[in-house]
């Protein structure tokens, strides 16, 4: 027996192995095929697949301006604009620390308490919605940054209650399948659009006056006050570096399933952009560039969260009350679909879904950790936390237990002390990352039921309206409302005609009912009514317990 087998066996038979239910641990519900060193490798794979979120999330959310006061000058060369930009740079650094910290905490807790190989972090798509739709670029939206963080904080608490009562689990199973798939694909298109623009992308497209969008890619000196290129389109060297270094190179690595392909592309472009005397430098010889370079030279340091820590605004009276309500409601219905759907999808990917109930082991704890992460993350200045699809990288490596998520969480904790590196990654290094992540999310379109119009049209509108309106919320509303109108209308016509008038291909319609398998009540409530003393634990299903359940005969009544 080699050292690998000895290590795996020793850990499996230890307290750690029994807690995480590794194979050969002796636990009745041990995860078949799980090995300690395989779990460690899977955790590292997940981290390298999603480490980009530290810099990307900070870059996107910093575009809100955070707690900085916008000078309201249209010309970026105005002297009044420089202090504001310096302030947003500090916000970016704060968010690097905040993103790494909340990712470390929630991922580790997901592994330790829920025993799921799923890592969490501020969600891609959710951060874009938070930045560009709710708060707005430089805070020009309807809801101020501080008030939006308050809404996220309260939303997390509401999700805690919904998770305890089992409503989040029920909603995840009750939403029509095609709409769940389309919402993920639509968010992918939304991310791709952001990756193509200036502020968080490569700058290949921009808004226009004559057309909704037009080709861009010019250097800053050739842009007017609206960001439209006056000349020199597609001649910006940083754009081409982003396309070939962050896009084509990363895509080639992904084609050959090289682990950490995304982070490799980001690092390649960043390393090329860090030297100062080049046409693609991230540190131009300006006051802002000098400040950025001075922070970058520290390499390893701990940057405390100074500007966005506990930045909530609790004054929700007057006009703020209306803004708070709008932010809270929009975050609620977006997160119910996005956070719940992503966690449910990753649980299915790792084979944890029970097809009879449509639920997965430890779902109540997993949803609670996700909900509490949303609330705690808002204290760090971050948008809602969610399960990450990049967890699939670790699951593909063989991750089957919570050890995978714990290892990923420890890696995020270590990354906190490398804030100068992550804060110095330019937008053109991460722009193509958004496009590639969008491509991975959009491939789910093949699973949409295109055979029946009542499913396909609402799904298509959902994924199309999201990028076209620059709003995830509008896409979800459009899809849900369209689905209700078409399918309720078809049901009424069928009832009125006695079943003689039916839509074409109705037999191909995705089955849907509000009476989802597993019922409305969560497992712990059912076990409580069944008389189980430790109702927070799953049934062991030994002979004595099964006899007692049969005698109580309560299961059929719930």
C-alpha atoms as one frame of an Amber mdcrd trajectory, in Angstrom:
protein
   0.000   0.000   0.000   1.517   3.330  -1.101   1.484   6.562   0.871  -1.575
   7.802  -1.052  -3.681   4.796  -0.040  -2.336   4.923   3.515  -3.233   8.603
   3.831  -6.698   8.112   2.368  -7.411   5.134   4.624  -6.095   6.830   7.774
  -8.193   9.950   7.196 -11.278   7.907   6.268 -11.177   6.024   9.580 -10.591
   9.207  11.607 -13.105  11.664  13.036 -12.685  13.769   9.878 -13.548  10.821
   7.645 -16.640   9.960   9.651 -17.841  13.571   9.687 -17.503  13.964   5.924
 -18.647  10.372   5.262 -15.643   9.351   3.218 -15.641   5.867   1.777 -14.357
   3.260   4.280 -15.284   5.564   7.171 -17.891   3.075   8.342 -20.750   5.555
   8.072 -23.924   4.020   6.662 -24.282   6.904   4.186 -20.628   7.132   3.158
 -20.020   8.731  -0.228 -18.909   6.001  -2.588 -15.607   6.647  -4.331 -14.655
   9.586  -2.081 -10.984   9.819  -1.081  -9.312  12.474   1.058  -6.511  13.422
  -1.347  -8.955  13.412  -4.259 -11.120  15.858  -2.307  -8.106  18.112  -1.681
  -7.223  18.111  -5.381 -10.854  18.842  -6.242 -10.898  21.786  -3.821  -7.803
  23.248  -5.455  -9.364  22.783  -8.901 -12.494  24.629  -7.797 -10.426  27.507
  -6.382  -8.340  27.939  -9.513 -11.502  27.807 -11.613 -13.219  30.582  -9.645
 -10.320  32.612  -8.197 -11.041  35.226 -10.856 -14.114  36.296  -8.855 -11.863
  38.109  -6.363 -10.702  40.628  -8.936 -13.729  40.553 -11.250 -16.304  41.145
  -8.507 -14.226  43.960  -7.034 -13.813  45.553 -10.465 -17.539  45.376 -11.272
 -18.907  46.540  -7.909 -16.345  49.361  -7.676 -18.057  50.847 -10.733 -20.921
  51.841  -8.427 -18.555  54.293  -6.770 -19.298  52.664  -3.425 -19.350  55.199
  -0.624 -17.482  57.785  -2.727 -19.264  61.016  -3.677 -19.583  61.447  -7.430
 -18.510  64.935  -8.643 -21.169  65.083 -11.433 -18.759  66.397 -14.036 -19.075
  65.043 -17.564 -15.409  65.430 -18.483 -13.096  62.853 -16.949 -10.177  65.267
 -17.451 -11.792  67.703 -15.014  -9.568  68.111 -11.891 -12.612  67.443  -9.700
 -12.804  63.945 -11.153  -9.361  62.777  -9.937 -10.177  62.549  -6.182 -13.274
  60.536  -7.002 -11.293  58.054  -9.098  -8.740  57.723  -6.294 -11.594  56.992
  -3.902 -13.070  54.299  -6.162  -9.633  52.718  -6.297  -9.769  52.357  -2.520
 -13.247  50.859  -2.880 -11.810  48.309  -5.311  -9.144  47.310  -2.805 -11.712
  47.034  -0.020 -13.855  44.804  -2.219 -10.905  42.540  -3.056 -10.539  41.818
   0.662 -14.295  41.602   1.189 -14.841  39.228  -1.730 -12.033  36.900  -0.648
 -13.222  36.956   2.985 -16.889  36.144   2.329 -15.936  33.503  -0.250 -13.627
  31.860   2.288 -16.212  31.917   5.077 -19.211  30.652   3.104 -17.312  27.988
   1.139 -15.735  26.572   4.309 -19.081  26.546   6.129 -20.802  24.883   3.166
 -18.284  22.067   3.321 -18.146  21.752   7.102 -21.839  21.914   7.936 -23.669
  20.864   4.756 -21.010  18.397   3.525 -21.473  19.532  -0.062 -18.608  20.041
  -2.581 -20.013  23.422  -3.575 -18.135  26.720  -3.185 -19.829  30.083  -2.758
 -18.878  33.644  -3.637 -20.576  36.884  -4.756 -22.459  35.796  -7.850 -21.580
  36.709 -11.407 -24.693  38.232 -12.899 -25.950  39.230  -9.454 -23.011  41.612
  -9.039 -23.693  43.066 -12.494 -27.379  43.490 -11.639 -26.421  45.127  -8.329
 -23.965  47.483 -10.047 -25.551  48.493 -13.324 -29.278  48.100 -12.703 -29.862
  48.849  -9.009 -27.100  51.249  -7.922 -26.041  52.314 -11.412 -22.667  53.219
 -12.894 -21.040  55.725 -10.519 -24.182  55.574  -8.392 -26.435  57.042 -11.085
 -29.185  54.443 -10.567 -32.362  54.593  -8.510 -30.943  53.141  -5.278 -27.845
  54.487  -3.464 -25.036  52.034  -2.717 -25.511  52.114   1.058 -29.261  51.544
   0.770 -28.725  48.701  -1.684 -26.443  46.991   0.852 -29.207  47.356   3.445
 -31.624  45.678   1.064 -29.168  42.808   0.532 -28.746  42.458   4.318 -32.497
  42.229   4.918 -32.951  39.961   1.915 -30.502  37.485   3.445 -32.519  37.419
   6.659 -35.719  36.800   4.698 -33.967  33.963   2.882 -32.978  32.495   6.263
 -36.661  32.354   7.210 -37.650  30.936   3.808 -34.933  28.285   4.121 -36.014
  27.232   7.601 -39.622  26.889   6.435 -38.605  25.036   3.275 -40.056  27.617
   0.891 -36.802  28.129  -1.031 -36.544  24.409  -1.667 -40.166  24.333  -2.806
 -39.677  27.317  -5.124 -36.605  25.703  -6.688 -38.739  22.704  -7.618 -41.892
  24.659  -8.553 -40.436  27.050 -11.157 -41.023  25.697 -14.705 -37.978  23.875
 -15.968 -37.554  25.874 -19.193 -37.606  29.186 -17.317 -34.959  27.984 -14.865
 -32.728  26.938 -17.736 -33.375  30.134 -19.715 -32.611  32.385 -16.749 -29.134
  30.887 -16.468 -28.538  31.225 -20.208 -29.841  34.807 -20.189 -27.465  35.739
 -17.389 -24.699  34.284 -19.531 -25.575  36.614 -22.423 -25.776  39.500 -19.959
 -22.261  38.744 -18.686 -20.949  38.528 -22.255 -22.337  41.991 -23.008 -20.606
  43.403 -19.924 -17.357  41.722 -20.937 -17.486  43.420 -24.331 -17.916  46.941
 -22.941 -15.421  49.395 -21.445 -15.801  49.582 -17.682 -15.554  45.884 -16.804
 -14.506  44.440 -20.143 -12.280  44.726 -23.192 -13.998  47.794 -24.669 -14.990
  46.260 -28.017 -18.478  47.818 -28.071 -20.129  50.903 -26.656 -23.477  52.657
 -26.683 -24.387  54.967 -29.521 -26.878  57.664 -30.462 -27.961  56.445 -33.907
 -27.822  52.720 -33.079 -28.243  50.955 -29.727 -24.668  49.628 -29.935 -21.664
  50.229 -32.124 -18.110  49.007 -32.558 -15.540  50.644 -30.286 -12.028  49.611
 -29.292 -10.341  53.009 -29.535  -7.858  54.492 -27.073  -9.236  56.886 -24.397
  -7.956  59.979 -26.238 -10.263  59.202 -29.182 -13.489  58.908 -27.135 -16.009
  61.681 -26.644 -17.778  62.426 -23.352 -20.300  59.634 -24.038 -17.576  57.027
 -24.610 -18.207  56.885 -28.383 -15.130  56.528 -30.579 -14.508  59.521 -32.808
 -11.706  57.689 -34.681  -9.310  54.766 -34.383 -11.863  52.020 -33.825 -10.430
  48.589 -32.951  -6.944  50.061 -32.513  -6.667  49.943 -28.731  -3.761  47.584
 -27.879  -5.299  46.644 -24.504  -8.394  45.344 -26.288  -6.359  43.066 -28.553
  -4.281  41.882 -25.601  -7.503  40.988 -23.821  -8.908  39.189 -26.877  -5.872
  37.023 -27.606  -4.359  36.695 -24.125  -7.503  36.514 -22.019  -9.851  35.083
 -24.645  -8.267  32.905 -27.333  -5.497  31.598 -25.067  -7.963  30.724 -22.293
 -10.340  29.086 -24.772  -7.524  26.850 -26.042  -6.715  25.783 -22.481 -10.387
  25.044 -21.867 -10.557  22.976 -25.057  -7.899  20.671 -23.629  -9.468  20.717
 -20.136  -6.462  22.377 -18.504  -7.355  23.047 -14.886  -7.273  26.706 -13.913
  -7.603  27.852 -17.521  -9.520  31.007 -16.625  -7.102  32.167 -13.946  -4.175
  31.359 -16.299  -5.583  33.692 -18.962  -6.166  36.458 -16.438  -2.625  36.115
 -15.075  -1.075  36.141 -18.562  -2.766  39.409 -19.532  -2.115  40.949 -16.115
   1.592  40.101 -16.104   1.976  41.643 -19.571   0.084  44.747 -18.378   2.026
  45.326 -15.150   5.278  46.826 -16.587   4.874  50.603 -16.610   6.593  51.641
 -19.820   4.391  49.889 -22.376   1.332  50.705 -24.481  -0.783  48.220 -22.511
   0.305  49.173 -19.000  -2.180  49.111 -16.141  -0.111  51.776 -14.360   0.188
  54.870 -16.580   2.276  57.785 -15.344  -0.629  59.650 -13.782  -1.531  60.295
 -10.124  -3.952  57.369 -10.278  -1.392  55.128 -11.965   1.292  56.082  -9.447
  -1.005  55.287  -6.529  -1.969  51.946  -8.055   1.652  51.025  -8.695   2.703
  51.897  -5.127   0.017  49.554  -3.767   0.933  46.846  -6.279   4.590  46.855
  -5.143   3.553  45.676  -1.665   2.648  42.261  -3.193   1.834  40.588   0.115
  -0.097  42.646   2.638  -3.392  42.723   4.441  -5.639  45.526   3.231  -8.359
  46.165   5.833 -11.857  46.996   4.654 -12.109  50.719   5.396 -14.849  52.280
   3.264 -17.494  49.579   2.701 -17.435  47.658   6.000 -20.876  47.928   7.601
 -21.809  50.709   5.170 -25.564  50.054   5.333 -27.935  53.007   5.453 -30.776
  52.237   7.862 -32.688  55.432   7.151 -35.550  53.917   5.167 -38.097  56.617
   5.884 -39.542  59.049   3.366 -38.320  58.695  -0.201 -35.662  56.235   0.957
 -38.441  53.847   1.970 -39.670  53.543  -1.592 -36.134  53.034  -2.930 -35.436
  50.444  -0.229 -38.625  48.532  -1.066 -37.773  48.510  -4.782 -34.251  47.221
  -4.101 -35.439  44.591  -1.619 -38.192  43.225  -3.857 -35.986  43.092  -6.944
 -33.173  41.333  -5.083 -35.650  38.868  -3.626 -37.155  37.664  -6.878 -33.829
  37.726  -8.727 -32.056  35.783  -5.988 -34.873  33.298  -5.536 -34.297  32.220
  -9.128 -30.546  32.758  -9.361 -29.188  31.649  -5.975 -31.684  28.864  -5.408
 -31.486  27.632  -8.997 -27.679  27.581  -9.071 -27.379  25.702  -5.778 -30.010
  23.203  -6.924 -28.252  22.746 -10.287 -24.852  22.097  -8.680 -26.403  19.603
  -6.269 -27.817  17.772  -9.277 -24.441  17.887 -11.023 -22.708  16.169  -8.101
 -25.412  13.497  -7.994 -26.926  14.539  -4.661 -30.517  15.029  -5.885 -33.131
  12.541  -4.726 -35.306  12.004  -7.812 -38.272  10.955  -5.666 -38.407  14.177
  -3.651 -36.485  16.532  -5.951 -34.404  17.516  -2.907 -30.832  16.792  -1.823
 -29.180  15.696   1.395 -28.536  18.596   3.763 -30.486  21.029   1.589 -31.882
  22.947   4.580 -28.366  23.583   5.959 -27.001  24.436   2.495 -29.744  26.990
   1.859 -29.236  28.449   5.349 -25.505  28.925   4.758 -26.234  30.545   1.408
 -28.797  32.883   3.030 -26.548  33.815   5.949 -23.704  34.409   3.492 -25.869
  36.980   1.690 -26.403  38.918   4.924 -22.788  38.710   6.117 -21.461  39.535
   2.643 -23.459  42.768   2.600 -21.538  43.833   5.726 -18.367  43.460   3.636
 -19.857  45.668   0.905 -20.593  42.769  -1.467 -23.689  41.892  -3.542 -25.517
  38.595  -2.881 -23.489  35.413  -2.424 -24.453  32.299  -4.357 -23.245  28.818
  -5.257 -20.755  28.931  -8.126 -21.041  26.922 -11.311 -17.237  26.630 -11.251
 -17.758  24.137  -8.411 -18.296  21.751 -11.302 -14.524  21.833 -11.896 -13.922
  20.260  -8.497 -16.817  17.850  -8.849 -15.391  16.747 -12.195 -12.081  16.086
 -10.392 -13.866  13.663  -8.082 -15.060  15.972  -5.322 -18.012  14.390  -3.537
 -17.889  15.676   0.055 -17.569  18.932   1.951 -13.782  18.579   2.134 -13.672
  19.977  -1.405 -15.469  23.173  -0.363 -13.379  23.470   2.833 -10.132  23.367
   0.832 -11.501  26.006  -1.554 -12.449  28.178   1.426  -8.938  27.909   2.883
  -7.467  28.968  -0.471  -9.706  32.045  -0.527  -8.553  32.878   2.999  -4.909
  32.783   1.874  -5.778  35.055  -1.073  -6.842  37.809   1.369  -3.167  38.543
   1.976  -2.443  38.983  -1.740  -4.820  41.922  -2.186  -2.243  44.076  -4.070
  -2.039  41.435  -6.808  -5.791  40.958  -7.202  -6.482  44.726  -7.037  -4.035
  45.355  -9.892  -5.698  43.105 -12.448  -6.978  45.373 -15.288 -10.459  45.147
 -16.778  -9.181  43.928 -20.164  -7.704  40.919 -18.352 -11.107  39.878 -17.008
 -13.388  41.024 -19.842 -13.010  37.848 -21.882 -13.471  35.858 -18.686 -17.006
  37.246 -18.506 -17.570  36.278 -22.130 -16.290  32.730 -21.600 -18.327  32.276
 -18.407 -21.321  33.580 -20.363 -20.667  31.001 -23.080 -20.583  28.200 -20.511
 -23.854  29.383 -18.991 -25.551  29.852 -22.373 -24.910  26.269 -23.505 -27.794
  25.243 -21.239 -30.095  26.525 -24.016 -29.987  23.052 -25.561 -31.988  21.743
 -22.592 -34.886  24.136 -23.168 -38.050  22.477 -24.467 -38.159  24.057 -27.942
 -40.844  21.658 -29.195 -43.773  23.367 -27.471 -44.453  27.076 -28.013 -45.863
  27.513 -24.490 -42.448  26.603 -23.084 -40.080  27.894 -25.760 -41.422  31.441
 -26.229 -41.313  32.394 -22.503 -37.852  30.815 -22.258 -36.568  32.703 -25.308
 -37.962  36.012 -24.065 -36.313  35.441 -20.706 -32.847  34.920 -22.141 -33.222
  37.652 -24.802 -34.690  40.449 -22.693 -31.951  40.183 -20.043 -29.069  41.488
 -22.196 -31.259  43.684 -24.422 -32.640  45.637 -21.441 -29.437  45.295 -19.390
 -31.592  43.855 -16.616 -31.916  40.340 -15.219 -35.107  41.340 -13.429 -36.907
  42.485 -16.586 -36.013  39.229 -18.304 -37.401  37.146 -15.453 -40.590  39.179
 -15.257 -41.115  38.922 -19.017 -40.634  35.169 -19.036 -42.842  34.416 -16.040
 -45.682  36.674 -17.174 -45.564  35.284 -20.722 -45.547  31.716 -19.401 -48.616
  32.397 -17.243 -50.559  34.109 -20.055 -49.862  31.437 -22.679 -50.338  28.369
 -20.521 -53.247  29.600 -18.426 -54.921  30.790 -21.645 -54.424  27.385 -23.278
 -55.816  25.674 -20.164 -58.928  27.884 -20.158 -59.587  27.242 -23.865 -59.179
  23.509 -23.323 -61.619  23.570 -20.412 -64.168  25.717 -22.267 -64.048  23.445
 -25.334 -64.186  20.251 -23.343 -60.703  19.312 -24.511 -61.548  19.589 -28.228
 -59.347  22.648 -28.885 -55.768  21.921 -27.846 -52.468  23.627 -28.787 -50.290
  21.970 -31.404 -47.594  19.711 -29.874 -49.278  19.997 -26.492 -48.154  16.458
 -25.762 -44.552  17.757 -25.730 -45.266  20.327 -23.031 -42.991  20.176 -19.961
 -44.984  18.773 -17.078 -45.599  21.306 -14.328 -47.617  21.332 -11.120 -47.473
  23.323  -7.927 -47.813  19.993  -6.096 -44.127  19.217  -6.410 -42.635  15.966
  -5.214 -41.517  16.117  -1.613 -44.308  18.482  -0.609 -44.113  21.984   0.800
 -42.850  21.206   4.296 -39.107  20.644   4.800 -37.784  17.373   6.133 -37.098
  18.634   9.654 -40.748  19.697  10.078 -41.964  16.291   8.914 -39.575  14.523
  11.276 -40.760  16.751  14.117 -44.391  15.754  13.516 -43.322  12.143  13.190
 -42.050  12.265  16.751 -38.326  12.116  16.071 -36.513  13.623  19.053 -33.436
  14.740  17.112 -35.599  16.001  14.264 -32.743  18.081  12.844 -30.995  14.824
  11.828 -31.934  12.547   8.930 -33.637   9.226   9.642 -31.219   6.335  10.118
 -33.902   3.958   8.782 -33.025   1.038  11.013 -35.698  -1.584  11.743 -36.788
  -0.001  15.022 -37.289   3.431  13.497 -39.176   2.073  10.493 -41.520   0.147
  12.797 -42.197   3.250  14.861 -42.915   5.345  11.748 -45.319   2.704  10.483
 -47.129   2.664  13.832 -47.463   6.456  13.900 -48.739   6.452  10.290 -48.216
  10.190  10.057 -46.252  10.307   6.846 -49.296   9.978   4.635 -51.011  12.841
   6.443 -48.289  15.432   5.756
